[in-house]
Coordinates of C-alpha atoms in Angstrom, one line a residue:
X1 CA 0.1 0.1 -0.1
X2 CA 1.2 3.2 -0.9
X3 CA 0.3 6.2 1.3
X4 CA 0.7 10.1 0.4
X5 CA 0.4 12.9 2.9
X6 CA -0.7 16.2 1.0
X7 CA 0.1 19.1 3.4
X8 CA 3.3 17.2 5.1
X9 CA 4.5 20.4 6.1
X10 CA 2.2 20.6 9.1
X11 CA 3.8 21.1 12.3
X12 CA 2.2 17.7 13.3
X13 CA 4.6 15.7 10.6
X14 CA 7.0 14.2 13.0
X15 CA 3.8 12.7 15.3
X16 CA 2.5 11.5 11.9
X17 CA 5.5 9.8 11.0
X18 CA 5.6 8.0 14.4
X19 CA 2.1 6.8 14.0
X20 CA 3.1 5.5 10.5
X21 CA 6.0 3.4 12.0
X22 CA 3.8 2.2 15.0
X23 CA 0.8 1.0 12.8
X24 CA 3.4 -1.2 10.7
X25 CA 2.1 -4.0 13.3
X26 CA -1.3 -4.1 11.8
X27 CA -1.1 -2.2 8.6
X28 CA 1.8 -2.8 5.8
X29 CA 2.7 0.3 4.0
X30 CA 5.2 0.0 1.1
X31 CA 5.8 3.5 0.6
X32 CA 5.0 6.9 2.1
X33 CA 5.2 10.2 -0.2
X34 CA 5.4 13.5 1.4
X35 CA 4.4 16.7 -0.6
X36 CA 3.5 20.3 0.4
X37 CA 3.6 23.6 -1.3
X38 CA 6.1 24.8 1.2
X39 CA 9.0 22.0 0.8
X40 CA 11.0 23.9 3.4
X41 CA 9.0 22.8 6.3
X42 CA 9.2 19.2 5.4
X43 CA 12.8 19.4 5.2
X44 CA 12.9 21.0 8.7
X45 CA 10.6 18.7 10.2
X46 CA 11.4 15.3 8.7
X47 CA 14.9 14.6 10.6
X48 CA 12.8 14.9 13.9
X49 CA 10.1 13.0 12.5
X50 CA 12.5 10.2 11.6
X51 CA 14.0 10.0 14.8
X52 CA 10.7 9.9 16.6
X53 CA 9.5 7.2 14.4
X54 CA 12.5 5.0 15.0
X55 CA 11.6 4.7 18.7
X56 CA 7.9 3.8 17.7
X57 CA 8.5 1.2 14.9
X58 CA 9.9 0.9 11.6
X59 CA 9.1 3.7 8.8
X60 CA 8.4 2.2 5.3
X61 CA 10.4 4.1 2.6
X62 CA 9.8 7.9 2.9
X63 CA 10.0 10.1 -0.2
X64 CA 9.6 13.8 -0.6
X65 CA 8.0 14.5 -3.9
X66 CA 8.5 17.5 -5.8
X67 CA 5.0 17.9 -7.4
X68 CA 1.3 16.8 -6.0
X69 CA 1.1 14.6 -9.2
X70 CA 4.2 12.5 -8.2
X71 CA 3.3 12.2 -4.7
X72 CA -0.6 11.0 -5.6
X73 CA 0.6 8.6 -8.6
X74 CA -0.7 5.2 -7.4
X75 CA -1.6 6.3 -4.1
X76 CA -4.0 3.8 -2.5
X77 CA -4.7 6.3 0.5
X78 CA -4.2 9.8 0.7
X79 CA -4.2 11.9 4.0
X80 CA -5.0 15.6 3.5
X81 CA -3.7 18.1 5.9
X82 CA -3.5 21.2 4.2
X83 CA -3.9 24.7 5.2
X84 CA -4.6 27.3 2.1
X85 CA -3.7 30.6 3.5
X86 CA -1.3 29.3 6.2
X87 CA -1.2 30.7 9.5
X88 CA -1.8 34.0 8.3
X89 CA -5.3 33.0 6.8
X90 CA -6.5 31.5 10.0
X91 CA -4.9 34.7 11.9
X92 CA -6.9 37.0 9.7
X93 CA -10.2 35.1 9.7
X94 CA -10.4 35.1 13.6
X95 CA -9.4 38.7 13.9
X96 CA -12.0 39.6 11.4
X97 CA -14.7 37.8 13.1
X98 CA -13.8 39.2 16.4
X99 CA -13.7 42.8 15.1
X100 CA -17.2 42.2 14.1
X101 CA -18.2 40.7 17.5
X102 CA -18.6 37.2 16.3
X103 CA -16.7 34.4 17.9
X104 CA -13.4 33.9 16.0
X105 CA -12.4 30.1 16.2
X106 CA -10.7 28.2 13.4
X107 CA -13.6 25.6 12.6
X108 CA -16.3 27.3 14.9
X109 CA -18.6 29.9 13.1
X110 CA -17.7 32.5 10.2
X111 CA -14.1 31.5 10.5
X112 CA -14.4 27.7 9.7
X113 CA -16.5 29.0 6.7
X114 CA -13.7 31.2 5.5
X115 CA -11.5 28.3 6.0
X116 CA -13.6 25.8 4.2
X117 CA -14.0 28.2 1.2
X118 CA -10.0 27.9 0.8
X119 CA -9.8 24.3 1.7
X120 CA -12.7 22.6 -0.1
X121 CA -11.3 23.6 -3.8
X122 CA -7.8 22.5 -3.1
X123 CA -8.8 19.2 -1.7
X124 CA -11.2 18.4 -4.4
X125 CA -8.3 19.3 -6.9
X126 CA -5.8 17.1 -5.4
X127 CA -8.6 14.2 -5.2
X128 CA -9.4 14.5 -8.7
X129 CA -5.6 14.2 -9.5
X130 CA -5.4 11.2 -7.3
X131 CA -8.3 9.5 -8.9
X132 CA -6.7 9.6 -12.4
X133 CA -4.1 6.9 -11.4
X134 CA -6.5 5.1 -8.9
X135 CA -10.2 5.6 -8.7
X136 CA -10.2 3.5 -5.5
X137 CA -7.9 5.7 -3.6
X138 CA -9.1 6.3 0.1
X139 CA -9.3 10.0 0.8
X140 CA -8.6 10.8 4.5
X141 CA -9.7 14.2 5.4
X142 CA -7.8 15.8 8.4
X143 CA -8.1 19.4 6.8
X144 CA -10.2 21.5 8.6
X145 CA -13.2 22.0 8.8
X146 CA -13.3 18.1 8.3
X147 CA -16.8 17.7 8.2
X148 CA -17.4 20.2 5.4
X149 CA -14.5 19.1 3.6
X150 CA -15.7 15.8 3.8
X151 CA -19.4 16.6 2.7
X152 CA -17.9 18.5 -0.2
X153 CA -15.9 15.6 -1.3
X154 CA -19.0 13.1 -0.9
X155 CA -21.3 15.6 -2.8
X156 CA -18.6 15.6 -5.8
X157 CA -18.8 11.7 -6.0
X158 CA -15.7 11.0 -3.8
X159 CA -18.1 8.7 -1.9
X160 CA -15.2 6.8 -0.1
X161 CA -13.7 9.8 1.7
X162 CA -13.7 9.9 5.4
X163 CA -13.1 12.8 7.6
X164 CA -10.8 12.1 10.8
X165 CA -10.9 13.7 14.1
X166 CA -9.5 12.6 17.4
X167 CA -11.8 15.1 19.6
X168 CA -14.8 12.6 18.9
X169 CA -13.6 10.1 20.9
X170 CA -11.5 12.1 23.8
X171 CA -14.6 11.3 26.1
X172 CA -14.2 7.5 25.4
X173 CA -10.5 7.2 25.9
X174 CA -10.7 9.5 29.0
X175 CA -13.4 7.0 30.3
X176 CA -11.3 4.0 29.6
X177 CA -8.2 5.6 31.4
X178 CA -10.4 6.4 34.6
X179 CA -11.6 2.8 34.6
X180 CA -8.2 1.0 33.8
X181 CA -9.4 -0.6 30.6
X182 CA -8.0 -0.5 27.1
X183 CA -9.8 1.6 24.8
X184 CA -9.7 -1.1 22.2
X185 CA -12.2 -3.0 24.9
X186 CA -14.7 0.0 25.0
X187 CA -18.2 -0.2 23.1
X188 CA -19.0 3.4 22.7
X189 CA -21.8 5.6 20.9
X190 CA -20.9 9.2 19.4
X191 CA -23.6 11.2 17.4
X192 CA -23.2 14.8 15.8
X193 CA -21.1 16.7 13.6
X194 CA -17.4 17.4 13.6
X195 CA -16.5 19.6 16.2
X196 CA -20.1 19.3 17.5
X197 CA -20.8 15.8 19.0
X198 CA -21.7 14.0 21.9
X199 CA -20.9 10.4 23.7
X200 CA -23.9 8.9 25.2
X201 CA -22.6 5.3 26.0
X202 CA -19.3 3.8 26.8
X203 CA -19.3 0.3 28.1
X204 CA -16.9 -2.8 28.5
X205 CA -19.0 -5.9 29.1
X206 CA -21.5 -5.2 31.6
X207 CA -19.7 -2.2 32.9
X208 CA -21.3 1.1 32.1
X209 CA -18.1 3.4 32.1
X210 CA -20.1 6.4 31.2
X211 CA -22.5 6.2 34.0
X212 CA -19.1 5.7 36.3
X213 CA -17.7 9.0 34.9
X214 CA -20.8 10.8 35.0
X215 CA -21.1 10.1 38.8
X216 CA -17.6 11.4 39.6
X217 CA -17.5 15.2 39.9
X218 CA -13.6 15.1 40.0
X219 CA -13.4 13.3 36.7
X220 CA -15.8 15.8 34.9
X221 CA -14.2 18.9 36.5
X222 CA -11.0 17.7 34.6
X223 CA -12.5 16.8 31.4
X224 CA -15.4 19.2 30.9
X225 CA -14.5 22.1 33.4
X226 CA -16.7 24.6 31.6
X227 CA -19.8 22.0 31.9
X228 CA -19.2 19.7 34.4
X229 CA -22.6 20.0 36.3
X230 CA -24.6 20.3 33.0
X231 CA -22.6 17.2 31.6
X232 CA -23.8 15.2 34.8
X233 CA -27.3 16.5 34.4
X234 CA -27.4 15.6 30.7
X235 CA -26.4 12.1 30.9
X236 CA -23.8 12.5 28.1
X237 CA -20.5 14.2 27.4
X238 CA -19.9 17.0 24.9
X239 CA -17.0 17.4 22.9
X240 CA -14.9 20.2 24.0
X241 CA -15.9 22.5 21.0
X242 CA -19.5 22.6 22.4
X243 CA -17.9 25.2 24.9
X244 CA -18.5 27.6 22.1
X245 CA -22.1 26.8 21.9
X246 CA -22.7 26.6 25.5
X247 CA -20.6 29.3 26.7
X248 CA -21.0 31.5 23.8
X249 CA -20.6 34.9 25.6
X250 CA -18.2 33.9 27.8
X251 CA -15.9 32.3 24.7
X252 CA -16.3 35.7 23.0
X253 CA -15.4 37.9 26.0
X254 CA -12.5 35.4 26.6
X255 CA -11.2 35.4 23.1
X256 CA -11.7 39.3 22.6
X257 CA -9.6 39.8 25.8
X258 CA -6.8 37.7 24.5
X259 CA -4.0 40.1 23.4
X260 CA -3.6 37.7 20.2
X261 CA -5.8 35.3 18.8
X262 CA -4.9 31.6 18.6
X263 CA -4.0 32.1 14.9
X264 CA -2.0 35.1 15.6
X265 CA -0.1 33.4 18.2
X266 CA 0.8 30.3 16.2
X267 CA 1.7 32.2 13.0
X268 CA 4.7 33.6 15.5
X269 CA 5.3 30.4 17.4
X270 CA 5.2 28.2 14.3
X271 CA 7.5 30.7 12.2
X272 CA 9.9 30.6 15.2
X273 CA 10.0 26.9 15.6
X274 CA 10.3 26.2 12.3
X275 CA 13.3 28.7 11.8
X276 CA 15.2 27.0 14.7
X277 CA 14.3 23.4 13.7
X278 CA 15.2 23.8 10.0
X279 CA 18.7 25.5 10.9
X280 CA 19.4 22.6 13.2
X281 CA 18.4 20.0 11.1
X282 CA 20.3 21.4 8.3
X283 CA 23.5 21.4 10.5
X284 CA 23.0 17.9 11.3
X285 CA 22.2 18.6 15.3
X286 CA 18.9 16.5 15.2
X287 CA 19.4 16.2 18.8
X288 CA 18.9 19.9 19.3
X289 CA 16.0 20.2 16.8
X290 CA 14.1 17.4 18.8
X291 CA 14.5 19.3 22.0
X292 CA 13.5 22.6 20.3
X293 CA 10.4 20.8 18.8
X294 CA 9.4 19.2 21.9
X295 CA 9.4 22.5 23.7
X296 CA 7.2 23.9 21.0
X297 CA 4.8 21.1 21.0
X298 CA 4.5 21.2 24.9
X299 CA 3.9 25.0 24.8
X300 CA 1.2 24.7 22.2
X301 CA -0.8 21.9 24.0
X302 CA -0.4 23.7 27.5
X303 CA -2.1 26.9 25.7
X304 CA -4.8 25.1 23.8
X305 CA -8.4 26.4 24.8
X306 CA -6.7 27.7 28.2
X307 CA -9.7 29.9 28.7
X308 CA -11.9 27.0 29.1
X309 CA -9.8 25.4 31.7
X310 CA -10.7 25.4 35.3
X311 CA -8.1 26.6 37.9
X312 CA -4.9 26.5 35.1
X313 CA -5.9 22.7 34.6
X314 CA -5.1 20.9 31.2
X315 CA -8.3 20.4 29.0
X316 CA -8.9 17.2 27.3
X317 CA -6.4 17.8 24.5
X318 CA -3.9 19.8 27.0
X319 CA -0.4 18.7 27.2
X320 CA 1.6 18.4 30.3
X321 CA 4.7 20.3 30.6
X322 CA 6.6 17.3 31.5
X323 CA 9.5 18.3 33.9
X324 CA 12.9 18.1 32.2
X325 CA 11.3 17.4 28.5
X326 CA 13.8 19.8 27.1
X327 CA 16.6 18.7 29.1
X328 CA 18.2 16.5 26.5
X329 CA 17.1 14.5 23.2
X330 CA 16.3 11.4 25.1
X331 CA 13.8 13.1 27.6
X332 CA 12.6 15.2 24.8
X333 CA 11.6 12.1 22.9
X334 CA 10.3 10.6 25.7
X335 CA 7.9 13.4 26.2
X336 CA 6.9 13.4 22.4
X337 CA 6.1 9.5 22.5
X338 CA 3.5 10.7 24.8
X339 CA 2.2 12.9 22.4
X340 CA 2.0 10.3 19.4
X341 CA -1.6 9.6 18.6
X342 CA -4.6 11.9 18.3
X343 CA -5.9 12.2 14.5
X344 CA -2.6 10.5 13.0
X345 CA -3.2 7.5 15.2
X346 CA -7.0 7.5 13.9
X347 CA -5.9 7.5 10.4
X348 CA -3.6 4.7 10.7
X349 CA -6.2 2.8 12.5
X350 CA -8.6 3.5 9.7
X351 CA -6.0 2.2 7.2
X352 CA -5.5 -1.0 9.2
X353 CA -9.2 -1.7 9.5
X354 CA -9.9 -1.0 5.6
X355 CA -7.4 -3.3 4.6
X356 CA -8.9 -6.1 7.0
X357 CA -6.2 -6.5 9.6
X358 CA -8.7 -6.4 12.3
X359 CA -12.5 -4.8 12.5
X360 CA -12.4 -1.6 14.4
X361 CA -14.9 0.7 16.1
X362 CA -14.2 4.3 15.2
X363 CA -16.1 7.7 15.3
X364 CA -15.6 9.2 11.7
X365 CA -17.2 11.6 9.7
X366 CA -19.1 10.0 7.1
X367 CA -22.6 10.0 5.2
X368 CA -25.3 9.1 7.5
X369 CA -26.7 6.4 5.2
X370 CA -29.9 6.4 7.4
X371 CA -28.1 5.5 10.7
X372 CA -28.4 8.7 12.5
X373 CA -32.1 9.9 13.0
X374 CA -32.8 13.2 12.1
X375 CA -30.5 13.4 9.2
X376 CA -30.7 13.1 5.5
X377 CA -28.6 9.9 4.3
X378 CA -26.4 12.0 2.4
X379 CA -25.6 14.2 5.1
X380 CA -22.0 13.8 6.7
X381 CA -22.1 13.3 10.2
X382 CA -19.6 12.3 13.0
X383 CA -20.6 9.0 14.6
X384 CA -19.4 5.5 15.5
X385 CA -18.5 3.2 12.8
X386 CA -17.7 -0.1 12.1
X387 CA -14.6 -0.5 9.9
X388 CA -13.4 -3.3 8.0
X389 CA -12.4 -4.8 4.6
X390 CA -15.9 -4.3 3.6
X391 CA -16.1 -0.6 4.2
X392 CA -17.0 2.2 7.0
X393 CA -20.5 1.5 7.9
X394 CA -22.3 3.7 10.6
X395 CA -24.0 2.2 13.6
X396 CA -27.9 2.6 13.7
X397 CA -28.7 5.1 16.7
X398 CA -31.9 5.3 18.5
X399 CA -33.6 8.8 18.4
X400 CA -31.3 11.8 19.5
X401 CA -31.8 14.0 22.5
X402 CA -34.0 16.6 21.2
X403 CA -32.0 19.8 22.0
X404 CA -28.8 18.0 20.7
X405 CA -30.6 17.1 17.4
X406 CA -32.0 20.5 17.2
X407 CA -28.5 22.3 17.4
X408 CA -27.0 19.7 15.1
X409 CA -29.6 19.7 12.5
X410 CA -29.5 23.7 12.4
X411 CA -25.8 23.4 12.2
X412 CA -26.0 20.9 9.3
X413 CA -28.5 23.4 7.2
X414 CA -25.8 26.0 7.3
X415 CA -23.3 23.4 6.3
X416 CA -25.3 22.4 3.3
X417 CA -25.8 25.9 2.1
X418 CA -22.0 26.6 2.7
X419 CA -20.6 23.8 0.8
X420 CA -23.1 24.8 -2.2
X421 CA -22.1 28.4 -1.8
X422 CA -18.2 27.3 -2.1
X423 CA -18.6 24.8 -5.0
X424 CA -20.9 27.6 -7.1
X425 CA -18.7 30.4 -5.7
X426 CA -21.8 32.6 -4.9
X427 CA -21.6 35.1 -2.2
X428 CA -25.3 35.4 -1.9
X429 CA -25.6 31.8 -1.0
X430 CA -22.7 32.4 1.5
X431 CA -24.7 35.2 2.9
X432 CA -27.5 32.8 3.2
X433 CA -25.4 30.3 4.8
X434 CA -24.3 32.6 7.7
X435 CA -27.9 33.7 8.2
X436 CA -28.7 30.2 9.0
X437 CA -25.7 29.9 11.2
X438 CA -26.9 29.8 14.8
X439 CA -23.9 31.9 16.0
X440 CA -24.7 34.6 13.2
X441 CA -28.5 34.6 12.5
X442 CA -28.5 38.0 11.2
X443 CA -28.7 39.0 7.6
X444 CA -27.1 42.3 8.0
X445 CA -24.3 40.6 9.8
X446 CA -23.8 38.1 7.5
X447 CA -23.3 40.4 4.5
X448 CA -20.7 42.0 6.6
X449 CA -19.0 39.0 7.3
X450 CA -19.0 37.6 3.8
X451 CA -17.6 41.1 2.8
X452 CA -14.8 41.2 5.2
X453 CA -13.7 37.6 5.0
X454 CA -13.7 37.4 1.1
X455 CA -15.9 34.3 1.3
X456 CA -16.6 33.1 -2.1
X457 CA -15.5 36.3 -3.6
X458 CA -17.5 38.5 -1.5
X459 CA -16.0 42.1 -0.9
X460 CA -12.6 41.2 -2.6

């Protein structure tokens, strides 16, 4: 099997390569081709990734492709982790939204629409290239907003596309850790949309892990510090991004109080890290490059959604500073190994399941296909799926809680309009989509956002 990674200049490349190496036990890869429109980023991060991968397993032959066509030629699966507009685009989107009094967050709200307007055409173009040499190629979508990008691919006929996001199983993983059981032994149920989903079942045998977790205030205060009491009363665990919906006013106030948006901070921090790691790698000092990368990753994780954390604690995705992680390369690698997993591991699990090494239960973004009540069969949802050599099949669900369904279906209506607007390059439809969005819901504001963000050509 040949795997291509398009957008390999992502700052997560070392973790991706570590997951690829670790997956060799269950999923044989014969070749991995890397491509990015910013090859200098790949060159900077690749030595760190290779060193980390060597501690996790064996990497198949890795090649850096000069063109997308070269990387995609004959690929059996392609991981898309691109960022059109780069960090500067995200920073501009988030700041523009905040200046107009709307949540400025990469995937939630109008900034997510602006990101999708850049991401969707690019991913569609790459998928078309890949399909020329292998129509059966499996598109694996990391590119955000993953649910909307996957929806656009499915609408365009790329019906094998699967959206991947590790946030959907954060709750199930946490419940497994709390109970001292392996995640593979947990049966769970997830429903909703990407970055808008809930976990309402997690069991192992006759043991109800969700009920145990909901009865543990300390556990909930760590997992969902912004909604611990509400979560216990609901009887289900919301994904962390629901903070922006349940606590919208608090979130907006917190974001506007920050001296820099997340995008603005990452634009500076990523540039500094890449310059340092690139120079160290080029000089052959990979050990120092590993230390610098580990320090960067730890600081990035520690600052993730910090405004939603209680008493300075870590949110579900937050990192631990890891005493001594940057003292030397060995301790830095030890820290980095604790960070291997996430979406990269989910992608490799998906590939392992699809090649038939063993069936998997996974939370993925796929068309509902009648399995999730309240959604059309063609609607891409985030839900628990059985994955094996025969394909990816969403599991049937009982009716969803009325308030969850109302929110998710309203956001889905926005997503349908937004994807259509992007494909038709219609600023008028883009405005309609934002009017449908619960965080906007105002025609005049929607028009200002379309113009200021330049969505579908509006205002630019």
